[in-house]
GROMACS .gro file of C-alpha atoms in nm:
model
  373
    1MET     CA    1  -0.960   0.648   1.882
    2VAL     CA    2  -0.727   0.809   1.634
    3ARG     CA    3  -0.518   0.495   1.605
    4SER     CA    4  -0.834   0.298   1.531
    5ILE     CA    5  -0.943   0.526   1.248
    6ILE     CA    6  -0.596   0.527   1.097
    7ARG     CA    7  -0.589   0.148   1.116
    8LEU     CA    8  -0.929   0.122   0.951
    9VAL     CA    9  -0.856   0.353   0.663
   10LEU     CA   10  -0.525   0.179   0.598
   11ILE     CA   11  -0.712  -0.151   0.582
   12ALA     CA   12  -0.962   0.014   0.347
   13CYS     CA   13  -0.671   0.118   0.129
   14MET     CA   14  -0.554  -0.240   0.098
   15LEU     CA   15  -0.905  -0.360   0.022
   16THR     CA   16  -0.975  -0.102  -0.249
   17GLY     CA   17  -0.681  -0.137  -0.480
   18CYS     CA   18  -0.389   0.080  -0.369
   19ILE     CA   19  -0.102   0.013  -0.607
   20GLU     CA   20   0.269   0.017  -0.529
   21PRO     CA   21   0.490   0.266  -0.716
   22TYR     CA   22   0.619   0.138  -1.047
   23THR     CA   23   0.954  -0.036  -1.050
   24PHE     CA   24   1.189  -0.084  -1.341
   25VAL     CA   25   1.402  -0.390  -1.404
   26ILE     CA   26   1.740  -0.276  -1.538
   27GLU     CA   27   2.050  -0.454  -1.658
   28ASN     CA   28   2.293  -0.308  -1.407
   29ASN     CA   29   2.295  -0.111  -1.083
   30TYR     CA   30   2.401   0.224  -1.229
   31PRO     CA   31   2.157   0.516  -1.190
   32THR     CA   32   1.927   0.543  -1.491
   33LEU     CA   33   1.728   0.851  -1.587
   34VAL     CA   34   1.353   0.796  -1.623
   35VAL     CA   35   1.149   1.047  -1.825
   36GLU     CA   36   0.770   1.068  -1.799
   37GLY     CA   37   0.570   1.322  -1.996
   38PHE     CA   38   0.322   1.388  -2.273
   39ILE     CA   39   0.140   1.663  -2.458
   40SER     CA   40  -0.207   1.640  -2.609
   41ASP     CA   41  -0.455   1.819  -2.831
   42VAL     CA   42  -0.632   1.964  -2.522
   43SER     CA   43  -0.503   2.280  -2.352
   44TYR     CA   44  -0.507   2.366  -1.982
   45ASN     CA   45  -0.804   2.601  -2.036
   46GLU     CA   46  -0.997   2.326  -2.212
   47THR     CA   47  -0.935   2.074  -1.932
   48VAL     CA   48  -1.103   2.310  -1.685
   49GLY     CA   49  -1.423   2.243  -1.877
   50TYR     CA   50  -1.413   1.865  -1.820
   51PRO     CA   51  -1.484   1.986  -1.541
   52SER     CA   52  -1.164   1.977  -1.336
   53ASP     CA   53  -0.907   2.197  -1.166
   54GLY     CA   54  -0.710   2.208  -1.491
   55ARG     CA   55  -0.403   2.018  -1.608
   56TYR     CA   56  -0.068   2.162  -1.713
   57PHE     CA   57   0.156   1.949  -1.933
   58THR     CA   58   0.425   1.809  -1.705
   59VAL     CA   59   0.756   1.628  -1.745
   60ILE     CA   60   0.886   1.425  -1.448
   61LEU     CA   61   1.258   1.339  -1.428
   62ARG     CA   62   1.368   1.064  -1.190
   63TYR     CA   63   1.654   0.823  -1.135
   64THR     CA   64   1.652   0.451  -1.070
   65SER     CA   65   1.903   0.345  -0.809
   66ASP     CA   66   1.979  -0.028  -0.798
   67VAL     CA   67   1.892  -0.367  -0.944
   68SER     CA   68   1.541  -0.357  -0.795
   69ALA     CA   69   1.525  -0.013  -0.961
   70THR     CA   70   1.281   0.154  -0.726
   71ILE     CA   71   1.243   0.517  -0.831
   72ASP     CA   72   1.375   0.712  -0.533
   73LYS     CA   73   1.553   1.025  -0.660
   74LEU     CA   74   1.420   1.321  -0.857
   75ALA     CA   75   1.633   1.522  -1.102
   76GLU     CA   76   1.625   1.888  -0.999
   77ASN     CA   77   1.742   2.206  -1.174
   78ALA     CA   78   1.719   2.061  -1.523
   79SER     CA   79   1.637   2.250  -1.841
   80VAL     CA   80   1.340   2.104  -2.031
   81THR     CA   81   1.238   2.234  -2.373
   82LEU     CA   82   0.970   2.131  -2.622
   83ILE     CA   83   1.037   2.204  -2.989
   84SER     CA   84   0.827   2.158  -3.303
   85ASP     CA   85   0.939   2.058  -3.650
   86SER     CA   86   0.874   2.418  -3.760
   87GLY     CA   87   1.127   2.554  -3.507
   88GLU     CA   88   0.891   2.671  -3.229
   89ARG     CA   89   1.020   2.635  -2.873
   90TRP     CA   90   0.846   2.617  -2.535
   91ILE     CA   91   1.038   2.620  -2.205
   92TYR     CA   92   0.914   2.419  -1.905
   93SER     CA   93   0.932   2.568  -1.555
   94GLN     CA   94   1.044   2.371  -1.250
   95SER     CA   95   0.765   2.323  -0.996
   96PRO     CA   96   0.836   2.510  -0.669
   97ARG     CA   97   0.653   2.242  -0.468
   98LYS     CA   98   0.746   1.920  -0.650
   99PRO     CA   99   1.118   1.865  -0.714
  100GLY     CA  100   1.186   1.695  -1.044
  101HIS     CA  101   0.853   1.808  -1.189
  102TYR     CA  102   0.859   2.056  -1.479
  103PHE     CA  103   0.544   2.211  -1.622
  104LEU     CA  104   0.458   2.406  -1.936
  105ASP     CA  105   0.320   2.734  -1.800
  106ASN     CA  106   0.100   2.807  -2.100
  107LYS     CA  107  -0.275   2.771  -2.056
  108ASP     CA  108  -0.350   2.785  -2.428
  109PHE     CA  109  -0.086   2.549  -2.567
  110LYS     CA  110  -0.196   2.220  -2.723
  111ALA     CA  111  -0.054   1.984  -2.984
  112ARG     CA  112  -0.160   2.048  -3.343
  113ALA     CA  113  -0.248   1.777  -3.594
  114GLY     CA  114   0.025   1.720  -3.852
  115THR     CA  115   0.297   1.884  -3.637
  116GLU     CA  116   0.584   1.683  -3.491
  117TYR     CA  117   0.729   1.755  -3.147
  118LYS     CA  118   1.049   1.665  -2.966
  119LEU     CA  119   1.152   1.695  -2.599
  120GLN     CA  120   1.504   1.816  -2.511
  121ILE     CA  121   1.648   1.779  -2.158
  122SER     CA  122   1.969   1.916  -2.006
  123LEU     CA  123   2.049   1.802  -1.652
  124ALA     CA  124   2.232   2.002  -1.388
  125ASP     CA  125   2.540   1.780  -1.436
  126GLY     CA  126   2.562   1.877  -1.803
  127LYS     CA  127   2.423   1.555  -1.952
  128SER     CA  128   2.171   1.598  -2.236
  129TYR     CA  129   1.888   1.383  -2.364
  130GLU     CA  130   1.620   1.411  -2.630
  131SER     CA  131   1.314   1.223  -2.749
  132GLY     CA  132   1.232   1.114  -3.101
  133TRP     CA  133   0.989   1.318  -3.308
  134GLU     CA  134   0.630   1.243  -3.208
  135LYS     CA  135   0.291   1.355  -3.341
  136LEU     CA  136  -0.079   1.301  -3.275
  137PRO     CA  137  -0.220   0.965  -3.385
  138GLU     CA  138  -0.407   1.004  -3.712
  139ASN     CA  139  -0.704   0.774  -3.652
  140ALA     CA  140  -0.818   0.876  -3.300
  141THR     CA  141  -1.111   1.108  -3.363
  142ASP     CA  142  -1.395   0.945  -3.164
  143ALA     CA  143  -1.546   1.125  -2.865
  144ILE     CA  144  -1.518   0.952  -2.527
  145GLY     CA  145  -1.793   0.696  -2.473
  146ALA     CA  146  -2.055   0.666  -2.201
  147ILE     CA  147  -1.940   0.549  -1.856
  148ASP     CA  148  -2.137   0.315  -1.632
  149PHE     CA  149  -2.077   0.036  -1.380
  150GLU     CA  150  -2.190  -0.317  -1.305
  151GLU     CA  151  -2.215  -0.482  -0.966
  152THR     CA  152  -1.983  -0.779  -0.938
  153SER     CA  153  -1.754  -0.963  -0.698
  154LYS     CA  154  -1.392  -1.070  -0.697
  155GLN     CA  155  -1.205  -1.352  -0.530
  156VAL     CA  156  -0.889  -1.246  -0.348
  157TYR     CA  157  -0.629  -1.415  -0.132
  158GLU     CA  158  -0.591  -1.306   0.230
  159VAL     CA  159  -0.428  -1.446   0.543
  160GLN     CA  160  -0.660  -1.564   0.822
  161ALA     CA  161  -0.522  -1.728   1.137
  162GLY     CA  162  -0.187  -1.767   0.967
  163GLU     CA  163  -0.330  -1.940   0.661
  164GLU     CA  164  -0.389  -1.807   0.310
  165VAL     CA  165  -0.754  -1.840   0.213
  166VAL     CA  166  -0.970  -1.725  -0.078
  167THR     CA  167  -1.244  -1.476   0.006
  168THR     CA  168  -1.506  -1.302  -0.208
  169ARG     CA  169  -1.523  -0.922  -0.216
  170LYS     CA  170  -1.823  -0.727  -0.338
  171GLY     CA  171  -1.749  -0.444  -0.575
  172ILE     CA  172  -1.818  -0.275  -0.905
  173ASN     CA  173  -1.654  -0.270  -1.245
  174LEU     CA  174  -1.638   0.074  -1.404
  175ARG     CA  175  -1.693   0.043  -1.780
  176ILE     CA  176  -1.670   0.266  -2.087
  177ASP     CA  177  -1.838   0.229  -2.426
  178LEU     CA  178  -1.600   0.204  -2.721
  179PRO     CA  179  -1.756   0.319  -3.049
  180ARG     CA  180  -1.774   0.074  -3.340
  181ARG     CA  181  -1.520   0.131  -3.620
  182GLU     CA  182  -1.410  -0.029  -3.942
  183PRO     CA  183  -1.164  -0.322  -3.909
  184GLY     CA  184  -0.804  -0.225  -3.975
  185ASN     CA  185  -0.842   0.110  -3.799
  186THR     CA  186  -0.693   0.014  -3.461
  187VAL     CA  187  -0.693   0.276  -3.184
  188TYR     CA  188  -0.455   0.236  -2.889
  189TYR     CA  189  -0.610   0.359  -2.563
  190ARG     CA  190  -0.485   0.430  -2.216
  191TRP     CA  191  -0.712   0.546  -1.931
  192LYS     CA  192  -0.609   0.693  -1.597
  193PHE     CA  193  -0.820   0.813  -1.304
  194GLU     CA  194  -0.834   1.114  -1.071
  195PRO     CA  195  -1.060   1.042  -0.771
  196THR     CA  196  -1.203   1.295  -0.525
  197TRP     CA  197  -1.440   1.202  -0.243
  198ILE     CA  198  -1.624   1.352   0.051
  199TYR     CA  199  -1.515   1.263   0.403
  200VAL     CA  200  -1.739   1.366   0.696
  201ALA     CA  201  -1.590   1.372   1.047
  202PRO     CA  202  -1.821   1.128   1.232
  203LEU     CA  203  -1.835   1.315   1.565
  204ALA     CA  204  -1.820   1.674   1.438
  205ARG     CA  205  -2.123   1.904   1.436
  206SER     CA  206  -2.260   1.983   1.091
  207SER     CA  207  -2.217   2.352   1.170
  208GLN     CA  208  -1.840   2.316   1.210
  209PRO     CA  209  -1.621   2.432   0.919
  210ASP     CA  210  -1.425   2.106   0.942
  211PHE     CA  211  -1.733   1.881   0.936
  212ARG     CA  212  -1.718   1.797   0.561
  213CYS     CA  213  -1.408   1.778   0.342
  214TRP     CA  214  -1.313   1.682  -0.011
  215ALA     CA  215  -1.024   1.437  -0.014
  216THR     CA  216  -0.777   1.316  -0.276
  217SER     CA  217  -0.493   1.066  -0.279
  218GLY     CA  218  -0.234   0.960  -0.533
  219ASN     CA  219  -0.251   0.603  -0.401
  220PHE     CA  220  -0.619   0.532  -0.467
  221LEU     CA  221  -0.709   0.422  -0.824
  222SER     CA  222  -0.348   0.493  -0.917
  223GLY     CA  223  -0.332   0.228  -1.186
  224TYR     CA  224  -0.438   0.257  -1.548
  225ALA     CA  225  -0.624   0.056  -1.811
  226LEU     CA  226  -0.513  -0.023  -2.166
  227GLN     CA  227  -0.682  -0.147  -2.481
  228ALA     CA  228  -0.573  -0.201  -2.840
  229ASP     CA  229  -0.918  -0.157  -2.994
  230HIS     CA  230  -0.964  -0.310  -3.339
  231THR     CA  231  -1.340  -0.291  -3.401
  232GLY     CA  232  -1.514  -0.113  -3.110
  233GLY     CA  233  -1.880  -0.176  -3.033
  234TYR     CA  234  -1.836  -0.309  -2.678
  235LYS     CA  235  -1.785  -0.205  -2.315
  236LYS     CA  236  -1.432  -0.197  -2.176
  237ASP     CA  237  -1.373  -0.263  -1.804
  238LEU     CA  238  -1.159   0.016  -1.658
  239PHE     CA  239  -1.116  -0.083  -1.292
  240PHE     CA  240  -1.264  -0.293  -1.013
  241MET     CA  241  -1.347  -0.112  -0.687
  242GLU     CA  242  -1.446  -0.289  -0.368
  243VAL     CA  243  -1.737  -0.141  -0.177
  244ASP     CA  244  -1.743  -0.307   0.167
  245GLY     CA  245  -1.531  -0.107   0.411
  246ASN     CA  246  -1.452   0.157   0.148
  247GLU     CA  247  -1.503   0.489   0.326
  248ARG     CA  248  -1.451   0.681   0.001
  249ILE     CA  249  -1.802   0.594  -0.118
  250PHE     CA  250  -1.993   0.641   0.208
  251GLU     CA  251  -2.079   0.999   0.109
  252ARG     CA  252  -1.990   1.062  -0.256
  253LEU     CA  253  -1.702   0.978  -0.487
  254SER     CA  254  -1.615   1.151  -0.814
  255VAL     CA  255  -1.362   1.017  -1.066
  256LEU     CA  256  -1.228   1.211  -1.362
  257VAL     CA  257  -1.171   0.943  -1.628
  258ASN     CA  258  -0.893   1.054  -1.863
  259GLN     CA  259  -0.876   0.881  -2.201
  260TYR     CA  260  -0.562   0.898  -2.416
  261ALA     CA  261  -0.538   0.764  -2.771
  262MET     CA  262  -0.175   0.716  -2.868
  263THR     CA  263   0.065   0.569  -3.120
  264GLU     CA  264   0.131   0.198  -3.125
  265ASP     CA  265   0.487   0.234  -2.987
  266HIS     CA  266   0.365   0.457  -2.703
  267TYR     CA  267   0.092   0.206  -2.620
  268TYR     CA  268   0.337  -0.085  -2.599
  269PHE     CA  269   0.562   0.113  -2.367
  270TRP     CA  270   0.271   0.135  -2.119
  271LYS     CA  271   0.177  -0.228  -2.186
  272GLU     CA  272   0.527  -0.346  -2.097
  273MET     CA  273   0.523  -0.119  -1.794
  274GLN     CA  274   0.195  -0.272  -1.678
  275ASP     CA  275   0.313  -0.628  -1.738
  276GLN     CA  276   0.633  -0.563  -1.548
  277ALA     CA  277   0.453  -0.400  -1.254
  278GLU     CA  278   0.219  -0.700  -1.230
  279GLY     CA  279   0.515  -0.936  -1.224
  280GLY     CA  280   0.444  -1.130  -1.541
  281PHE     CA  281   0.766  -1.046  -1.724
  282ILE     CA  282   0.978  -1.050  -1.410
  283GLN     CA  283   0.870  -1.404  -1.328
  284ASP     CA  284   0.865  -1.545  -1.681
  285LYS     CA  285   1.168  -1.386  -1.849
  286PRO     CA  286   1.513  -1.253  -1.762
  287PRO     CA  287   1.537  -0.884  -1.660
  288TYR     CA  288   1.485  -0.654  -1.955
  289ASN     CA  289   1.456  -0.282  -2.028
  290LEU     CA  290   1.138  -0.113  -2.142
  291GLN     CA  291   1.137   0.031  -2.491
  292THR     CA  292   1.183   0.408  -2.499
  293ASN     CA  293   1.192   0.696  -2.744
  294ILE     CA  294   1.439   0.889  -2.523
  295LYS     CA  295   1.814   0.876  -2.589
  296ALA     CA  296   2.127   1.035  -2.448
  297VAL     CA  297   2.301   1.294  -2.664
  298ASP     CA  298   2.668   1.216  -2.744
  299SER     CA  299   2.673   0.895  -2.535
  300ASP     CA  300   2.525   0.547  -2.523
  301GLU     CA  301   2.393   0.594  -2.168
  302ARG     CA  302   2.072   0.405  -2.099
  303VAL     CA  303   1.748   0.605  -2.051
  304SER     CA  304   1.398   0.481  -1.960
  305GLY     CA  305   1.057   0.637  -2.012
  306TYR     CA  306   0.860   0.778  -2.301
  307PHE     CA  307   0.753   1.118  -2.431
  308GLY     CA  308   0.421   1.093  -2.615
  309VAL     CA  309   0.179   1.309  -2.811
  310VAL     CA  310  -0.178   1.191  -2.752
  311ASN     CA  311  -0.538   1.259  -2.835
  312GLU     CA  312  -0.709   1.341  -2.504
  313GLU     CA  313  -1.069   1.314  -2.386
  314ALA     CA  314  -1.213   1.306  -2.034
  315LYS     CA  315  -1.542   1.258  -1.853
  316ARG     CA  316  -1.638   1.301  -1.487
  317TRP     CA  317  -1.828   1.023  -1.306
  318TYR     CA  318  -2.004   1.034  -0.966
  319PHE     CA  319  -2.086   0.743  -0.735
  320SER     CA  320  -2.203   0.660  -0.381
  321THR     CA  321  -2.343   0.358  -0.197
  322LYS     CA  322  -2.693   0.485  -0.281
  323ASP     CA  323  -2.630   0.380  -0.641
  324LEU     CA  324  -2.603   0.014  -0.541
  325SER     CA  325  -2.886  -0.237  -0.523
  326TYR     CA  326  -2.776  -0.343  -0.172
  327TYR     CA  327  -2.684  -0.173   0.155
  328VAL     CA  328  -2.324  -0.094   0.253
  329TYR     CA  329  -2.260  -0.029   0.622
  330ASP     CA  330  -2.081   0.294   0.720
  331TYR     CA  331  -1.868   0.185   1.017
  332LEU     CA  332  -1.682   0.511   1.087
  333LYS     CA  333  -1.905   0.660   1.361
  334GLU     CA  334  -1.927   0.328   1.545
  335GLU     CA  335  -1.548   0.300   1.549
  336CYS     CA  336  -1.510   0.657   1.673
  337LEU     CA  337  -1.742   0.583   1.967
  338LYS     CA  338  -1.544   0.281   2.084
  339PRO     CA  339  -1.340   0.340   2.404
  340TYR     CA  340  -0.979   0.339   2.282
  341GLY     CA  341  -0.859   0.569   2.559
  342PRO     CA  342  -0.824   0.947   2.571
  343PRO     CA  343  -0.696   1.116   2.254
  344VAL     CA  344  -0.336   1.236   2.258
  345ARG     CA  345  -0.321   1.612   2.304
  346GLY     CA  346  -0.225   1.788   1.984
  347GLU     CA  347  -0.268   1.479   1.769
  348PRO     CA  348  -0.504   1.528   1.472
  349ASN     CA  349  -0.836   1.355   1.529
  350PRO     CA  350  -1.026   1.248   1.213
  351CYS     CA  351  -1.332   1.172   1.428
  352LEU     CA  352  -1.364   1.539   1.517
  353SER     CA  353  -1.217   1.714   1.213
  354CYS     CA  354  -1.234   1.616   0.848
  355LEU     CA  355  -0.911   1.810   0.793
  356ALA     CA  356  -0.734   1.537   0.994
  357TYR     CA  357  -0.836   1.268   0.744
  358PRO     CA  358  -0.531   1.038   0.737
  359HIS     CA  359  -0.583   0.862   0.406
  360GLY     CA  360  -0.503   1.147   0.169
  361SER     CA  361  -0.512   1.527   0.145
  362ALA     CA  362  -0.832   1.695   0.260
  363THR     CA  363  -0.977   2.043   0.226
  364ASN     CA  364  -1.303   2.192   0.348
  365ILE     CA  365  -1.319   2.415   0.039
  366LYS     CA  366  -1.562   2.266  -0.209
  367PRO     CA  367  -1.413   2.225  -0.561
  368SER     CA  368  -1.567   2.470  -0.807
  369TRP     CA  369  -1.662   2.184  -1.039
  370TRP     CA  370  -1.824   1.961  -0.775
  371GLU     CA  371  -2.192   1.888  -0.845
  372GLY     CA  372  -2.435   1.900  -0.553
  373GLN     CA  373  -2.348   1.928  -0.185
   0.00000   0.00000   0.00000
């Protein structure tokens, strides 16, 4: 029974757009530091009002390892400092639960217009790095647009009976309105997504505390969308989500849509990252390194990544199968009732407890921002 549910949710993962971790193509097989981080004009306290659990500004330090450059090592015990062009300094703290993650423990801090910022990093081995001076983009003042979806379908390749065939998958495109603007006032956007959904244990009683849970996963909707917007006045597709066999929408799904307006150089860093992850540059051109605004101090050592200062907006969106014009079958209870043999003693059973949900992290504590049941 348990093996069946695990198998089904893993299949659902493949059908609904799980994305592999990013890889970097590098020119040699020496370890390369990768820096990921940004600050914005929205503080932690302000992000709580999106609504959300709140977001601290975070810097992630990792190493690439070989020619395939899969990120597999995190840089611990580093010193990370943010400075402004007026001499202010803010020290990041190392996360006690996430090695290589450093966060700015200041709930009121946010980037100010007209101020330039720089990131300074000192690793445990004594090596030092710093970013260039960055500031908020000057032309990104529009509020985030309305979010809606359209029913659609997508053709995908899959293997059936040992042969690759094309099949059609029902789904939706999530879209956002981009406001009209004067030509010559280009805004460079990036959107990322934070999904949360309800999972109900199919064979649990509704009176049980582990009957209903709220689940999250870093693998679902883990990609991002980009747009260099020149004129506005249209809807931008953000992501495609399949609906058949997608247990995340059987009850209710919520996605926090984060919108970042950034500088042109910052945008093209993410554009090259996206192209490389999708294989376009790897297949069409020799290996290359992504542009970066990070450099080593007192050496010519190669560094990857980007530290950006962005204009931030966000909006929360809710969805379930009830919002569709057609019926989507919830297969979970039927699968739990199939005779797969007795459950293994001590093994978590997602049919009987939502806390055993195997496709992410689950809690039976309702988020404070969640609307409705």
